[in-house]
Short mmCIF file of C-alpha atoms and ligand atoms in Angstrom, two decimals:
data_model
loop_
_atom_site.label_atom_id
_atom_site.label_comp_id
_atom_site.label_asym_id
_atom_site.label_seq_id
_atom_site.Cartn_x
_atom_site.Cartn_y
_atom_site.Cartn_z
CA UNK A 1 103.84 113.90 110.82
CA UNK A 2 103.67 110.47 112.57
CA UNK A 3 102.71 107.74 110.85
CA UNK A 4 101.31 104.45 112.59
CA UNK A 5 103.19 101.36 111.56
CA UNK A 6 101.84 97.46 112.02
CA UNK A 7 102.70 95.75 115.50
CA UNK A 8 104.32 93.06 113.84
CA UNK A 9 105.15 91.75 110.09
CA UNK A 10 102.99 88.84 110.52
CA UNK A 11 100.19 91.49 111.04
CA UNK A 12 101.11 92.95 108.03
CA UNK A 13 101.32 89.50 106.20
CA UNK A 14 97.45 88.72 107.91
CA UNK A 15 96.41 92.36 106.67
CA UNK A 16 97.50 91.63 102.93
CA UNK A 17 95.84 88.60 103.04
CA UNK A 18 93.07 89.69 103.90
CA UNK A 19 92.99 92.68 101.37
CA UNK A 20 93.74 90.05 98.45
CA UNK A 21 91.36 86.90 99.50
CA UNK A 22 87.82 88.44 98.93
CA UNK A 23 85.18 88.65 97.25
CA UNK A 24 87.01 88.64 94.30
CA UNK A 25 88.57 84.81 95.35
CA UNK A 26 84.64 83.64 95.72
CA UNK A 27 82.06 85.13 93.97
CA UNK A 28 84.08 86.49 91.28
CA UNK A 29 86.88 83.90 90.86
CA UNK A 30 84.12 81.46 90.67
CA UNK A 31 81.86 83.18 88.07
CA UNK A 32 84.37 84.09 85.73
CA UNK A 33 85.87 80.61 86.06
CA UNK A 34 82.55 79.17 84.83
CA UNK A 35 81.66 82.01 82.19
CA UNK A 36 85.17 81.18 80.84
CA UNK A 37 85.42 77.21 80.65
CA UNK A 38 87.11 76.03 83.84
CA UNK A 39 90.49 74.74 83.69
CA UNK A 40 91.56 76.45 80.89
CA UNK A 41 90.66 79.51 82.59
CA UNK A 42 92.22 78.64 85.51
CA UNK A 43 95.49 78.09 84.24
CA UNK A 44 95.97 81.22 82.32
CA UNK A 45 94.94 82.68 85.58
CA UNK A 46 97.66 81.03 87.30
CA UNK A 47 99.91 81.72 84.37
CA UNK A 48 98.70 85.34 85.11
CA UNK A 49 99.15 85.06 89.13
CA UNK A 50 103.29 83.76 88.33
CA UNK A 51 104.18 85.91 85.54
CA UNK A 52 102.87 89.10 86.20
CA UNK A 53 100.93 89.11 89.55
CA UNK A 54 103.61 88.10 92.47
CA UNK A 55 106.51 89.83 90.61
CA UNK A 56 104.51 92.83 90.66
CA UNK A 57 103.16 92.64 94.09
CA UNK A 58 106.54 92.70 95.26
CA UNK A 59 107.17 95.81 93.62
CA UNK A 60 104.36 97.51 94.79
CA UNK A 61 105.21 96.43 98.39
CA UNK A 62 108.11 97.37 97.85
CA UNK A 63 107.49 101.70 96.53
CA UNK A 64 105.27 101.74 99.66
CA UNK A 65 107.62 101.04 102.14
CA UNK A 66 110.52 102.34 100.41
CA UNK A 67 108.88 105.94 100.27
CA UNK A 68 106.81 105.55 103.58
CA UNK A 69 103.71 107.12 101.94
CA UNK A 70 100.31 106.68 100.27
CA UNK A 71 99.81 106.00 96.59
CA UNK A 72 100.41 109.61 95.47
CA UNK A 73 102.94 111.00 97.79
CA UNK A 74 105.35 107.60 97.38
CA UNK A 75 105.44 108.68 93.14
CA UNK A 76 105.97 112.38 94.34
CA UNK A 77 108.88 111.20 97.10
CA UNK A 78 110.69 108.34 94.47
CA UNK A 79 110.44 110.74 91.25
CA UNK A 80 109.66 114.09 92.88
CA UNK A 81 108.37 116.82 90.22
CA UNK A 82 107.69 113.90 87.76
CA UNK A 83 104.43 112.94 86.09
CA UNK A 84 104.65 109.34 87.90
CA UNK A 85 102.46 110.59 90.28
CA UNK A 86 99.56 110.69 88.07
CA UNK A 87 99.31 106.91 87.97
CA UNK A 88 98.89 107.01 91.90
CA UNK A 89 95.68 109.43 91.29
CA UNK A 90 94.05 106.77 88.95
CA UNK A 91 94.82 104.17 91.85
CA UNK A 92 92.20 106.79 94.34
CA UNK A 93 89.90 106.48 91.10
CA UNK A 94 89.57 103.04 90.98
CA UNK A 95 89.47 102.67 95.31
CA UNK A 96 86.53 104.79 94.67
CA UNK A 97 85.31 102.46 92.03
CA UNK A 98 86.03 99.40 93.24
CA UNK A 99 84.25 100.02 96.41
CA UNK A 100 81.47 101.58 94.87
CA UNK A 101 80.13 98.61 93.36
CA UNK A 102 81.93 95.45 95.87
CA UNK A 103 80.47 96.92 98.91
CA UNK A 104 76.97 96.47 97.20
CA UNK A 105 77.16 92.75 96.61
CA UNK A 106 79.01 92.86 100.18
CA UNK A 107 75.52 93.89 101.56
CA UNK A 108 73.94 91.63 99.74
CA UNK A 109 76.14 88.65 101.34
CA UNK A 110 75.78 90.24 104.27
CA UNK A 111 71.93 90.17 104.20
CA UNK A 112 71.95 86.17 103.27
CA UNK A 113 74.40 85.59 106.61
CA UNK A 114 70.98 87.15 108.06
CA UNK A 115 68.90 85.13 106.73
CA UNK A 116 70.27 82.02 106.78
CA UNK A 117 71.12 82.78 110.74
CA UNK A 118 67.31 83.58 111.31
CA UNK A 119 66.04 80.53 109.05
CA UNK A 120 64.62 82.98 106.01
CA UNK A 121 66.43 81.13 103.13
CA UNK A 122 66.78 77.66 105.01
CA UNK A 123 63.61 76.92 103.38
CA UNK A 124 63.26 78.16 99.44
CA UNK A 125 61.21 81.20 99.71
CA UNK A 126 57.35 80.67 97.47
CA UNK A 127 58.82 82.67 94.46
CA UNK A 128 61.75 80.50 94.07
CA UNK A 129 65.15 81.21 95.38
CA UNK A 130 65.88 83.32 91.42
CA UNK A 131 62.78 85.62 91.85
CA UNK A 132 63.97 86.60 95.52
CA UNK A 133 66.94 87.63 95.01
CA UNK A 134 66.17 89.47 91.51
CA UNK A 135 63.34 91.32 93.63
CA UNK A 136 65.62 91.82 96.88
CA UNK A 137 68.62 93.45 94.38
CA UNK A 138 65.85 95.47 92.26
CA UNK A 139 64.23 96.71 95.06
CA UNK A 140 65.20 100.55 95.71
CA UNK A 141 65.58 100.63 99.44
CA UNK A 142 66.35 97.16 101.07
CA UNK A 143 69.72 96.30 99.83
CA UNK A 144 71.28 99.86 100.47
CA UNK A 145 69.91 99.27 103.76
CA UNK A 146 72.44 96.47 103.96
CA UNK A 147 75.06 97.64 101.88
CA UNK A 148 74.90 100.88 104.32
CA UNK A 149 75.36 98.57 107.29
CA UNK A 150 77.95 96.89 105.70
CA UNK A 151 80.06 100.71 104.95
CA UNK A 152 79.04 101.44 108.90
CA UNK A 153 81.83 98.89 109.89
CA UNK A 154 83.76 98.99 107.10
CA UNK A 155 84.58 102.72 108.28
CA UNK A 156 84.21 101.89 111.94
CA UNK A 157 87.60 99.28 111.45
CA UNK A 158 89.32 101.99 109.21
CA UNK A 159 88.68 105.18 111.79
CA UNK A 160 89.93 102.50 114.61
CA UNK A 161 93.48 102.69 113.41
CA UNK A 162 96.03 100.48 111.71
CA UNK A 163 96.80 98.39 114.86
CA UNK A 164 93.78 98.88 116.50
CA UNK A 165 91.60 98.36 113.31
CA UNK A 166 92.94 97.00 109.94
CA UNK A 167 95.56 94.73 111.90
CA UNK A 168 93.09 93.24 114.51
CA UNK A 169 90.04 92.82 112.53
CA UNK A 170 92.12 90.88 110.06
CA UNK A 171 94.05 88.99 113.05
CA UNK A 172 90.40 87.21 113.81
CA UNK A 173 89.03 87.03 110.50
CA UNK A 174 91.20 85.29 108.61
CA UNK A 175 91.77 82.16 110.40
CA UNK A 176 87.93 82.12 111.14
CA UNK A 177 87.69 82.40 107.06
CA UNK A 178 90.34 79.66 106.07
CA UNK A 179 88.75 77.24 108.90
CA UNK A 180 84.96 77.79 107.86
CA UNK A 181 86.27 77.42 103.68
CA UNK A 182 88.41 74.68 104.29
CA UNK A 183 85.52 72.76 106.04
CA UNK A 184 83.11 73.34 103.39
CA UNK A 185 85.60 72.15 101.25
CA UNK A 186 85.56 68.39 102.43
CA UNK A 187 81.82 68.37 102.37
CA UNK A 188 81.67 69.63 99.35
CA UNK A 189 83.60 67.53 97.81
CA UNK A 190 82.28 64.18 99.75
CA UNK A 191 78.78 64.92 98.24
CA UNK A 192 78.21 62.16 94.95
CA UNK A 193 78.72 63.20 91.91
CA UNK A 194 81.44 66.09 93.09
CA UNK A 195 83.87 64.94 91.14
CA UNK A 196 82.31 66.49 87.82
CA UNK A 197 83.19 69.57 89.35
CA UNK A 198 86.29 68.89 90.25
CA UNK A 199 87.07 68.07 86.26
CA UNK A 200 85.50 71.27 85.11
CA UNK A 201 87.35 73.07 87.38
CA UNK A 202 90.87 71.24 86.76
CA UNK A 203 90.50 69.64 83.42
CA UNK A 204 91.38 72.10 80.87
CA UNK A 205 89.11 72.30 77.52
CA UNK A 206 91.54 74.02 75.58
CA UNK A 207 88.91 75.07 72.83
CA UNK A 208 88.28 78.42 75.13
CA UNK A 209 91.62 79.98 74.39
CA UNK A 210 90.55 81.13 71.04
CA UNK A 211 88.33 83.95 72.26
CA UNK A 212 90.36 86.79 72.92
CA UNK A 213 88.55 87.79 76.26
CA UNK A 214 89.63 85.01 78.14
CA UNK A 215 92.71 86.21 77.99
CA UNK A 216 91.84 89.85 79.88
CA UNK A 217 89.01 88.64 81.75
CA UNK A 218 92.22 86.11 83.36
CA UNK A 219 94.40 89.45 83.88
CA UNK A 220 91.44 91.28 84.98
CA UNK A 221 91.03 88.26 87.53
CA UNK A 222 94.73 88.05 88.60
CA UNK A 223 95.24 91.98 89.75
CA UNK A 224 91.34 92.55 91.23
CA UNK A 225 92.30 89.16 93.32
CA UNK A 226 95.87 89.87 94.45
CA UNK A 227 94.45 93.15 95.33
CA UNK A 228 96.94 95.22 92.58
CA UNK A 229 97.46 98.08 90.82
CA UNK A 230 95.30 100.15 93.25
CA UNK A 231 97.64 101.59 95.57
CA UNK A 232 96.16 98.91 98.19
CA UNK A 233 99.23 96.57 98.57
CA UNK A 234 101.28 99.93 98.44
CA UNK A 235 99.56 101.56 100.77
CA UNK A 236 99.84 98.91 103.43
CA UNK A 237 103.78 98.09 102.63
CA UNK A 238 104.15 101.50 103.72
CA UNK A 239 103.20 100.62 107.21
CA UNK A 240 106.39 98.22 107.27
CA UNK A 241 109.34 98.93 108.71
CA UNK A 242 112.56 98.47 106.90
CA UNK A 243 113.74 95.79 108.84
CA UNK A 244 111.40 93.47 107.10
CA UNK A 245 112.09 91.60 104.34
CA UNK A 246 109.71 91.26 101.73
CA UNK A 247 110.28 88.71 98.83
CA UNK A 248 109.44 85.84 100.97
CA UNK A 249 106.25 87.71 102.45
CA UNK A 250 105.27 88.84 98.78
CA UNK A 251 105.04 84.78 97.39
CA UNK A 252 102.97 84.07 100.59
CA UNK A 253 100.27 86.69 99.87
CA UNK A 254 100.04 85.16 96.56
CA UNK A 255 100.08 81.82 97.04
CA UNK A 256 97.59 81.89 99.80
CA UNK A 257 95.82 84.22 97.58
CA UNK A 258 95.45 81.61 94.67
CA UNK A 259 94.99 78.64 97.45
CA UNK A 260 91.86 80.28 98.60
CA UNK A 261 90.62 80.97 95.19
CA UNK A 262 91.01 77.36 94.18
CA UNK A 263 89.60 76.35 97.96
CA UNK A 264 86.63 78.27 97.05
CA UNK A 265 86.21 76.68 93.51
CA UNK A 266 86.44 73.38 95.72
CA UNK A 267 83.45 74.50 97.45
CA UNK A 268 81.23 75.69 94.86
CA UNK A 269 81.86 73.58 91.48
CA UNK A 270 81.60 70.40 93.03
CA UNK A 271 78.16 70.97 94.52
CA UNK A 272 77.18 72.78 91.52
CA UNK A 273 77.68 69.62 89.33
CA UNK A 274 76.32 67.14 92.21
CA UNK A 275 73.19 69.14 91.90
CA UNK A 276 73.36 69.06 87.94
CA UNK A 277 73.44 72.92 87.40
CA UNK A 278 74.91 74.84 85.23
CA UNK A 279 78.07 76.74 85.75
CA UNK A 280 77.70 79.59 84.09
CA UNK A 281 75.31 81.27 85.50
CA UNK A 282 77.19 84.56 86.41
CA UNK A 283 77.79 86.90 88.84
CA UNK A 284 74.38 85.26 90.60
CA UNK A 285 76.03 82.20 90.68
CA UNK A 286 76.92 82.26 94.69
CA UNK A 287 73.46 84.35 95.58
CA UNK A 288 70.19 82.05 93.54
CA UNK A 289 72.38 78.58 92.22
CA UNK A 290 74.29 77.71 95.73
CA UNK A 291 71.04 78.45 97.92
CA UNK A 292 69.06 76.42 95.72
CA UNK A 293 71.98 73.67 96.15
CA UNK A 294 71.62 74.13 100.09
CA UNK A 295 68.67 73.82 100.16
CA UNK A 296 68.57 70.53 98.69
CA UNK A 297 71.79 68.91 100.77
CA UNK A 298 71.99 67.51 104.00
CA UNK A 299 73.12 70.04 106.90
CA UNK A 300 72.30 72.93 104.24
CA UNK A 301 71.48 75.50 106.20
CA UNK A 302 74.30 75.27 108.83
CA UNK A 303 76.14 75.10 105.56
CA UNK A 304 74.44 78.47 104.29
CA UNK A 305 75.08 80.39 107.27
CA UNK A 306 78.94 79.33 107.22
CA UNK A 307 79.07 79.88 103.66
CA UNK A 308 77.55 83.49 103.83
CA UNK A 309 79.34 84.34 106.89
CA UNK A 310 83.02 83.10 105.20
CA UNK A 311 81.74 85.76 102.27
CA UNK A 312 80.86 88.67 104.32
CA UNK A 313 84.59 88.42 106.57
CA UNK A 314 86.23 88.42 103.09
CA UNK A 315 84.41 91.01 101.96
CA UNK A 316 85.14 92.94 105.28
CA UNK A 317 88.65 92.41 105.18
CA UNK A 318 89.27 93.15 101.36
CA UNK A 319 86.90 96.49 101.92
CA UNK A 320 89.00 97.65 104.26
CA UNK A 321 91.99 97.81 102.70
CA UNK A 322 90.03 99.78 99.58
CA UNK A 323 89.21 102.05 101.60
CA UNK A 324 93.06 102.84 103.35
CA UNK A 325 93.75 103.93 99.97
CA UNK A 326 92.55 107.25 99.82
CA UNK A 327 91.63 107.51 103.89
CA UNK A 328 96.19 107.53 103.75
CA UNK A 329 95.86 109.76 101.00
CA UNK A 330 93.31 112.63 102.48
CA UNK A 331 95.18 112.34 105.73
CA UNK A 332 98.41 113.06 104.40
CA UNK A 333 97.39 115.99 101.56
CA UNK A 334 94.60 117.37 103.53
CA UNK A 335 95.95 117.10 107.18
CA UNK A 336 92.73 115.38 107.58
CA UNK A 337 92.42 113.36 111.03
CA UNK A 338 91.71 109.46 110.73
CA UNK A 339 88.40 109.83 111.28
CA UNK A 340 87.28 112.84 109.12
CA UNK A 341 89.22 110.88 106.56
CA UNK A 342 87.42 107.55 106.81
CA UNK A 343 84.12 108.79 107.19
CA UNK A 344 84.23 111.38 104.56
CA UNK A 345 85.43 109.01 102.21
CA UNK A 346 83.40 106.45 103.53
CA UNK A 347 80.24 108.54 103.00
CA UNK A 348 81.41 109.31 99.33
CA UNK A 349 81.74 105.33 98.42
CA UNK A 350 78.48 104.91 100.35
CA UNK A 351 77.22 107.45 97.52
CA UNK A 352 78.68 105.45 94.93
CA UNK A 353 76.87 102.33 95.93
CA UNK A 354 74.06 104.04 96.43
CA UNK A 355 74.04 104.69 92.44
CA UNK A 356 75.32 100.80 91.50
CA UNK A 357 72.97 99.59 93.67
CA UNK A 358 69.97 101.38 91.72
CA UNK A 359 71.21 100.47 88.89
CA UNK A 360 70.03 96.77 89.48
CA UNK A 361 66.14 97.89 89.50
CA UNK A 362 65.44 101.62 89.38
CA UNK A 363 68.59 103.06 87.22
CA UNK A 364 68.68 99.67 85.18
CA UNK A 365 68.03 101.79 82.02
CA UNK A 366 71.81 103.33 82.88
CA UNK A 367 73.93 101.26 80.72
CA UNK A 368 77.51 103.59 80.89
CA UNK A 369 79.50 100.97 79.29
CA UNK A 370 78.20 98.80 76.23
CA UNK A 371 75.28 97.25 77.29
CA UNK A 372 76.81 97.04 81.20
CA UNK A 373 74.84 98.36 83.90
CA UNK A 374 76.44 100.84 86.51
CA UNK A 375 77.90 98.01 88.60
CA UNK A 376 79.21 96.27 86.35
CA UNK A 377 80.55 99.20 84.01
CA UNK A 378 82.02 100.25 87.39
CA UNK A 379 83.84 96.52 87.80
CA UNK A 380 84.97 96.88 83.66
CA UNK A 381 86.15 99.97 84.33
CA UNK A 382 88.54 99.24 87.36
CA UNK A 383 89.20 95.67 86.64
CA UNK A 384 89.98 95.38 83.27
CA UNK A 385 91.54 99.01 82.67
CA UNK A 386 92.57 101.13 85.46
CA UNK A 387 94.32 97.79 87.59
CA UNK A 388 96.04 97.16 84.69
CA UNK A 389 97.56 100.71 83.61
CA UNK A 390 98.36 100.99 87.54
CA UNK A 391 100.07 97.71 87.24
CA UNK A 392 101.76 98.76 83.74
CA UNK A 393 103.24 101.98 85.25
CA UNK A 394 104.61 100.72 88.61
CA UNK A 395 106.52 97.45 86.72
CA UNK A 396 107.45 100.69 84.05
CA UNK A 397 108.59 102.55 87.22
CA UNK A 398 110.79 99.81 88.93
CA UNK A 399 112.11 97.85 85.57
CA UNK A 400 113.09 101.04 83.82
CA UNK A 401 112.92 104.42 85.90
CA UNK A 402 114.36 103.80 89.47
CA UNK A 403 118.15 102.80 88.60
CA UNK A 404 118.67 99.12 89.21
CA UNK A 405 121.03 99.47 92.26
CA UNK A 406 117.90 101.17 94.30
CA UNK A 407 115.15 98.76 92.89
CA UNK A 408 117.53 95.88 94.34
CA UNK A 409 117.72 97.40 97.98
CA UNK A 410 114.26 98.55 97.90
CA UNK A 411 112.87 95.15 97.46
CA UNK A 412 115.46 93.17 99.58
CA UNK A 413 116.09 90.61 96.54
CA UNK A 414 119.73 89.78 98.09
CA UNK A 415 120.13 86.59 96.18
CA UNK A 416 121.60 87.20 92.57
CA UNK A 417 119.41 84.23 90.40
CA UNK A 418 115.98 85.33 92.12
CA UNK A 419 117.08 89.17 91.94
CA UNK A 420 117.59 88.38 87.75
CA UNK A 421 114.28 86.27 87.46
CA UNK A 422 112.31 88.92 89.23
CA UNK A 423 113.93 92.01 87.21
CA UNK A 424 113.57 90.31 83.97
CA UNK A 425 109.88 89.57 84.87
CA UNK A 426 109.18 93.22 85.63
CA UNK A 427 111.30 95.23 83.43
CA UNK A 428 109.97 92.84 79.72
CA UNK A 429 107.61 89.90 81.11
CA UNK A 430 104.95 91.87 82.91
CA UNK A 431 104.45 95.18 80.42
CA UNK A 432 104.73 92.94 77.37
CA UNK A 433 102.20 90.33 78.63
CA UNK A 434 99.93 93.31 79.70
CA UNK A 435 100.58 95.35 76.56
CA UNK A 436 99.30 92.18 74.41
CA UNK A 437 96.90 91.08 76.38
CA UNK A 438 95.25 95.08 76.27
CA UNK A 439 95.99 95.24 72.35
CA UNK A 440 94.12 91.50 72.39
CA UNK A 441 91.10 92.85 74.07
CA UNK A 442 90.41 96.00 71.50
CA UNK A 443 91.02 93.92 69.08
CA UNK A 444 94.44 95.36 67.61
CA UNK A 445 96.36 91.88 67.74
N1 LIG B 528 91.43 91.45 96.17
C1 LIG B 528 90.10 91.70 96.59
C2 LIG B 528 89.25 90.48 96.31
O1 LIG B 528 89.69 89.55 95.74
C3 LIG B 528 89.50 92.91 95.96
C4 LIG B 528 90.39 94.10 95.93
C5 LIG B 528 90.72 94.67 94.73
C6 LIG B 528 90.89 94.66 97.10
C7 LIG B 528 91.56 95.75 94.66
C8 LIG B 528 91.75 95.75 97.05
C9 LIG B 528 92.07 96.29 95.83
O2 LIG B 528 88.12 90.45 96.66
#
């Protein structure tokens, strides 16, 4: 069967960007960063990013476009009749999972764009900026209202076709996205008092390293934002042609990945500390603390609406590629068309959200995980266990299953020191460091 390819490798380069610099680079990166100390934080993240993260997003690149298909038929072409497979079936899991819960808070960025554009949230609503947005995420119909929107073009981009859709969308969006973030940088960090911010986020307090879950909440944080261990950055290497070569392309995703992320704490922690608030407030920190700080600077609402809109293209672009993942799949295994594909599996993510969504009022009782409600169970779930094991297996797969010869040609290393650094990283570096950081987190070491 024909399968489309991308119109050119800078497409593909814009398209992988997109898929890693998200959500996950803003709201996430920027939450977790504060819930775990700052700079500490930071640079086990980074540590994280180096060590494990680019070495292994050039091996996943890499399986895509060597095997030309989607996460479970490029295990079943590279290691036919052998259980590797499996692993690619726990990558559709987590799409599933992942989108279930990032399209919500997608439609809820999506719904402050709207507001900000029509002058809602320019001035702080009577309740307070916290009480609105606890009783807009509680309420039972509005945000799937918006989170429904949000899956309407979501599937619209993915039904339109790699070139047509994935490529293009991401071919506007991203410069749009590093222009508005970059801007909002440099104000951000000309307001007084930024540079508080700038110290949590770059001077390290080392005192955080003793608790264990620093540790996985940074590995957690390194393969939701480089977008790994999904099937995502496979899926979309298998859209490559062989004449490209990836190394170079693979340590461009992920620097520009971890640029934006720090870009983003640029933006936030410095107008968090101008305004003397706290900055560990959570996963609410970008939807109640950063209005409330708009509100009070000059220029805040123009700043809102830029700030919201920068969110909701990220989100876009990173939802997108979540939902290639099994759309590639269902195409391929069940001769689906493009469209039956995307909006079947659209609908069923829809569902999902649906379900994390209610969890925030309604369902709030539902605590799967600990005492996690469905969203964030959903987030535990995929983040900190499923990215991983997909991670695990595919630097498994490459370091110690394909023979070295292949693994070499497959990912184009040519040069004989970077082709050593970049085996010895996969085959010992990256399953050790995951291993221990796993055993860390249960409590074994
Ligand atoms: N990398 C995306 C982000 O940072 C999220 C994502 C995770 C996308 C896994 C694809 C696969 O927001």
């Amino acid at each position: 069967m024909h399968r489309e390819k991308w119109a050119s490798k800078i497409g593909f380069m814009l398209a992988a960007m997109g898929s890693a610099v998200g959500l996950g680079n803003i709201w996430r990166f920027s939450y977790v960063a504060g819930e775990n100390g700052g700079g500490a934080f930071l640079i086990l993240y980074l540590a994280c990013i180096l060590i494990i993260g680019i070495p292994l997003l050039l091996t996943e690149v890499s399986i895509g476009r060597q095997a030309q298909s989607d996460v479970v038929g490029s295990y079943q072409k590279l290691a036919p009749k052998k259980p590797w497979y499996l692993v690619g079936y726990l990558g559709v899991a987590s799409a599933f999972l992942i989108l279930g819960f990032y399209s919500v808070i997608s439609g809820w960025s999506l719904y402050y764009f709207w507001n900000y554009l029509a002058g809602q949230l320019a001035v702080e609503p009577a309740s307070g900026y916290q009480a609105a947005f606890g009783s807009f995420i509680t309420n039972p119909f509005q945000p799937i209202f918006w989170h429904g929107l949000f899956m309407v073009m979501v599937i619209f981009i993915v039904l339109s076709g790699i070139k047509k859709g994935i490529e293009m969308a991401n071919k506007v969006f991203m410069p749009t996205l590093a222009i508005i973030l970059i801007l909002l940088a440099i104000y951000s960090v000309s307001l007084d008092g930024a540079v508080e911010g700038l110290k949590f986020l770059f001077q390290p307090d080392w005192s955080v390293l003793q608790d264990p879950s620093v540790y996985i909440a940074a590995l957690g944080q390194a393969f939701f934002s480089l977008s790994l261990g999904v099937g995502t950055m496979l899926t979309y290497g298998s859209y490559l042609s062989k004449q490209h070569r990836l190394p170079g392309a693979t340590v461009g995703i992920g620097i520009m990945d971890t640029l934006f992320a720090i870009i983003s704490g640029i933006v936030i922690f410095p107008a968090v500390f101008a305004f003397q608030i706290q900055p560990d407030a959570g996963p609410d920190l970008v939807f109640i603390t950063l209005p409330e700080i708009f509100n009070q600077m000059p220029f805040g609402s123009v700043v809102g609406i830029l700030f919201f809109l920068s969110l909701t293209l990220a989100a876009i672009s990173s939802s997108i590629s979540i939902l290639e993942v099994p759309v590639a799949y269902f195409i391929r295994a069940m001769k689906w068309s493009r469209k039956q594909a995307s909006i079947v599996t659209g609908l069923i993510m829809f569902g999902l959200g649906v379900l994390s969504s209610l969890g925030m009022g309604v369902l709030s009782g539902v605590t799967p995980i600990g005492d996690n409600n469905i969203m964030d169970s959903m987030d535990f779930i995929a983040s900190n266990i499923f990215l991983p094991i997909g991670g695990l297996t595919m630097a498994l797969f490459f370091g110690w299953y394909i023979n070295k010869k292949e693994v070499f040609a497959a990912t184009d290393l040519t040069n004989s020191r970077l082709r050593h650094v970049w085996y010895t990283l996969v085959r010992y570096l990256a399953p050790i460091g995951i291993i221990v950081i796993f055993l860390n987190a249960i409590g074994v070491l």
